């Protein structure tokens, strides 16, 4: 299976900060990567697909980039509602694996 | 509005069976691939499996951890997806989510998720 390694696994940030989360794949997955946001007790929400395409209704402060084995999710100016856990998922190979998650907490 | 409502979770003993259901509404269910994803308490997300649509002969894919024990099926006439879980293990304890997938450039992404149903495997 493709392994996805997210870093950091935890980060503490302030409202207004620029935040970057990295997802590294154990082998190339082209641009077949999605990013999800999950808040406690809630289902995940799709933010980005195809590595860099913003899902409809998602604020433009979220952006994604990368291809091959290295990907990033950037939040340009962190808002109070962005404190959550973020997951990447690769869609290139079965099994469709997820990264371990990055928890973003308030500093 | 897309809605996915899972049901059927509960407490089951190791070695037992359980069948989860996912009732879909607000979209043309028969057109879509559907997935099951689970999340153990306090842990990350794990993809369980996929059901392709009629065009792809309702074929399925599974994670290695559940292959041979879990079976995904669907009934397009009832807009429903199912997950039959047999030979359950304690490590199958998780919230199980049903998701709808959409097609972009040769792959399918999960854009809508249900609220999840909790399965607890314990003696």
Coordinates of C-alpha atoms in Angstrom, one line a residue:
Chain A
X1 CA 0.0 0.0 0.0
X2 CA 1.0 3.6 -0.6
X3 CA 2.1 5.3 2.7
X4 CA 1.2 8.9 3.3
X5 CA 3.2 10.8 5.9
X6 CA 1.8 14.0 7.1
X7 CA 3.8 16.6 8.9
X8 CA 3.6 18.0 11.4
X9 CA 1.1 15.7 13.2
X10 CA 0.2 18.6 15.5
X11 CA 0.6 22.3 15.2
X12 CA -0.3 25.3 17.4
X13 CA -1.1 28.5 15.6
X14 CA -2.9 31.9 16.1
X15 CA -5.8 33.4 14.2
X16 CA -4.4 35.1 11.1
X17 CA -1.3 32.9 10.8
X18 CA -0.3 31.2 7.6
X19 CA -0.3 27.5 8.0
X20 CA 1.3 24.8 5.8
X21 CA 0.7 21.1 6.1
X22 CA 2.8 18.6 4.1
X23 CA 1.8 15.2 2.9
X24 CA 4.5 12.9 1.4
X25 CA 3.7 9.7 -0.5
X26 CA 5.9 6.6 -0.4
X27 CA 5.7 6.5 -4.2
X28 CA 4.5 8.8 -7.0
X29 CA 0.7 9.3 -7.1
X30 CA 0.6 12.0 -9.8
X31 CA -2.0 14.6 -8.7
X32 CA -4.5 12.1 -7.3
X33 CA -4.7 13.6 -3.8
X34 CA -7.4 15.0 -1.7
X35 CA -7.5 17.0 1.5
X36 CA -10.2 16.7 4.2
X37 CA -11.0 18.7 7.3
X38 CA -12.6 17.0 10.3
X39 CA -13.9 18.7 13.4
X40 CA -14.6 16.7 16.6
X41 CA -17.6 14.5 16.4
X42 CA -18.2 15.4 12.8
X43 CA -17.7 13.7 9.4
X44 CA -14.8 14.8 7.3
X45 CA -15.3 17.5 4.7
X46 CA -13.6 17.6 1.3
X47 CA -11.5 20.7 0.9
X48 CA -9.3 20.1 -2.1
X49 CA -9.2 17.4 -4.8
X50 CA -6.8 16.6 -7.6
X51 CA -4.1 18.1 -5.4
X52 CA -5.0 21.7 -6.1
X53 CA -8.7 22.1 -7.0
X54 CA -10.8 23.9 -4.4
X55 CA -14.1 22.1 -3.7
X56 CA -17.2 24.2 -4.2
X57 CA -18.1 26.3 -1.2
X58 CA -14.6 26.0 0.4
X59 CA -13.1 29.4 1.3
X60 CA -10.3 30.6 -0.9
X61 CA -7.9 30.9 2.0
X62 CA -7.4 27.2 1.5
X63 CA -5.1 26.1 -1.3
X64 CA -3.3 22.9 -2.3
X65 CA -0.2 22.2 -4.4
X66 CA 2.1 19.4 -5.4
X67 CA 2.4 16.3 -7.5
X68 CA 4.3 13.1 -7.5
X69 CA 5.3 12.5 -3.9
X70 CA 5.1 15.8 -2.1
X71 CA 2.0 17.9 -1.5
X72 CA 1.0 20.8 0.7
X73 CA -2.2 22.3 2.1
X74 CA -1.9 26.0 2.9
X75 CA -4.3 28.1 4.9
X76 CA -3.4 31.7 4.1
X77 CA -4.9 33.3 7.2
X78 CA -6.1 30.9 9.9
X79 CA -9.7 31.6 11.1
X80 CA -11.3 30.4 14.3
X81 CA -13.4 27.9 12.4
X82 CA -10.3 26.3 10.9
X83 CA -9.1 24.7 14.1
X84 CA -9.6 21.0 13.2
X85 CA -7.7 17.9 12.0
X86 CA -6.7 17.7 8.4
X87 CA -6.1 14.5 6.4
X88 CA -4.7 13.8 3.0
X89 CA -5.8 10.8 0.9
X90 CA -4.3 9.3 -2.2
X91 CA -6.6 8.0 -5.0
X92 CA -4.0 6.6 -7.3
X93 CA -3.6 3.0 -6.0
X94 CA -5.8 0.6 -4.1
X95 CA -6.0 0.7 -1.1
X96 CA -7.0 4.3 -1.0
X97 CA -4.9 5.3 2.0
X98 CA -5.1 8.4 4.2
X99 CA -2.4 10.2 6.0
X100 CA -2.2 10.1 9.8
X101 CA -3.7 13.6 10.2
X102 CA -2.5 17.0 11.4
X103 CA -4.3 18.5 14.3
X104 CA -4.4 22.3 14.2
X105 CA -5.0 23.9 17.6
X106 CA -5.2 27.4 18.9
X107 CA -2.0 28.9 20.4
Chain B
X1 CA -29.3 18.4 -0.9
X2 CA -27.2 15.2 -0.8
X3 CA -28.0 13.2 2.3
X4 CA -26.3 9.9 3.5
X5 CA -27.7 8.3 6.6
X6 CA -25.9 5.2 8.0
X7 CA -27.6 2.8 10.4
X8 CA -27.1 -0.7 11.8
X9 CA -24.2 -0.1 14.2
X10 CA -24.1 -1.4 17.7
X11 CA -22.3 -3.8 20.0
X12 CA -21.3 -7.2 18.7
X13 CA -19.1 -10.0 20.1
X14 CA -15.8 -10.9 18.5
X15 CA -16.5 -13.4 15.7
X16 CA -20.0 -12.0 15.2
X17 CA -21.6 -10.3 12.2
X18 CA -23.3 -7.0 11.5
X19 CA -24.9 -5.4 8.5
X20 CA -24.6 -1.6 8.0
X21 CA -26.9 0.3 5.7
X22 CA -26.6 3.7 4.1
X23 CA -29.7 5.4 2.8
X24 CA -29.0 8.0 0.1
X25 CA -31.1 10.9 -1.1
X26 CA -30.8 14.1 -3.1
X27 CA -28.8 12.7 -6.0
X28 CA -29.0 10.0 -8.6
X29 CA -27.6 7.1 -6.5
X30 CA -27.2 4.7 -9.4
X31 CA -24.8 7.0 -11.2
X32 CA -22.2 7.1 -8.4
X33 CA -19.4 5.1 -6.9
X34 CA -19.9 4.7 -3.2
X35 CA -17.4 4.1 -0.4
X36 CA -17.1 3.0 3.2
X37 CA -14.5 4.7 5.4
X38 CA -14.0 4.0 9.1
X39 CA -12.4 5.7 12.1
X40 CA -11.4 3.9 15.2
X41 CA -11.9 5.9 18.4
X42 CA -9.3 8.7 18.7
X43 CA -7.6 7.5 15.5
X44 CA -7.3 8.5 11.8
X45 CA -9.4 7.6 8.8
X46 CA -9.1 4.2 7.1
X47 CA -10.7 3.4 3.7
X48 CA -12.7 0.2 3.9
X49 CA -13.9 -0.4 0.4
X50 CA -15.7 0.8 -2.8
X51 CA -18.8 -0.1 -4.8
X52 CA -18.7 0.9 -8.4
X53 CA -21.9 1.7 -10.3
X54 CA -23.9 -0.3 -12.7
X55 CA -21.8 0.9 -15.7
X56 CA -18.9 -0.9 -14.0
X57 CA -21.0 -3.9 -13.1
X58 CA -21.2 -3.1 -9.4
X59 CA -17.7 -4.3 -8.9
X60 CA -16.0 -3.8 -5.5
X61 CA -12.6 -3.1 -4.0
X62 CA -11.5 -3.7 -0.4
X63 CA -8.8 -2.8 2.0
X64 CA -6.6 -5.8 2.9
X65 CA -7.6 -5.6 6.5
X66 CA -11.2 -6.5 5.7
X67 CA -11.0 -8.5 2.5
X68 CA -12.7 -11.8 2.8
X69 CA -14.6 -10.7 5.9
X70 CA -16.6 -7.7 4.6
X71 CA -18.8 -7.4 1.6
X72 CA -20.1 -4.2 0.0
X73 CA -23.4 -4.3 -1.9
X74 CA -26.0 -1.9 -3.1
X75 CA -29.6 -1.8 -4.1
X76 CA -30.1 1.1 -6.6
X77 CA -33.9 0.6 -6.5
X78 CA -33.8 1.5 -2.8
X79 CA -30.9 4.1 -3.1
X80 CA -29.1 2.1 -0.5
X81 CA -25.5 0.9 0.2
X82 CA -24.7 -1.9 2.5
X83 CA -21.7 -3.3 4.4
X84 CA -21.9 -6.9 5.6
X85 CA -19.3 -7.5 8.2
X86 CA -18.5 -11.0 9.3
X87 CA -15.9 -12.6 11.6
X88 CA -15.6 -9.3 13.4
X89 CA -12.5 -8.5 15.4
X90 CA -12.0 -6.0 18.2
X91 CA -9.9 -3.9 15.9
X92 CA -12.9 -3.4 13.7
X93 CA -14.4 -1.1 16.4
X94 CA -14.9 2.2 14.7
X95 CA -17.3 4.8 13.4
X96 CA -18.2 3.7 9.8
X97 CA -18.9 6.4 7.3
X98 CA -20.7 6.0 3.9
X99 CA -19.4 8.4 1.2
X100 CA -20.5 9.4 -2.3
X101 CA -17.8 9.7 -4.8
X102 CA -17.5 11.9 -7.9
X103 CA -15.4 11.5 -11.0
X104 CA -12.5 13.8 -12.0
X105 CA -9.8 12.9 -14.5
X106 CA -9.9 9.1 -14.1
X107 CA -10.3 8.9 -10.3
X108 CA -13.2 9.2 -7.8
X109 CA -13.1 11.6 -4.8
X110 CA -15.5 11.4 -1.8
X111 CA -17.4 14.6 -1.7
X112 CA -20.3 13.8 0.6
X113 CA -20.2 11.9 3.9
X114 CA -22.8 10.5 6.2
X115 CA -22.8 11.2 10.0
X116 CA -21.4 7.7 10.7
X117 CA -22.5 4.8 12.7
X118 CA -20.6 3.3 15.6
X119 CA -19.6 -0.4 15.6
X120 CA -18.2 -1.8 18.8
X121 CA -16.7 -5.3 18.9
X122 CA -16.3 -6.5 22.4
X123 CA -17.0 -9.4 24.6

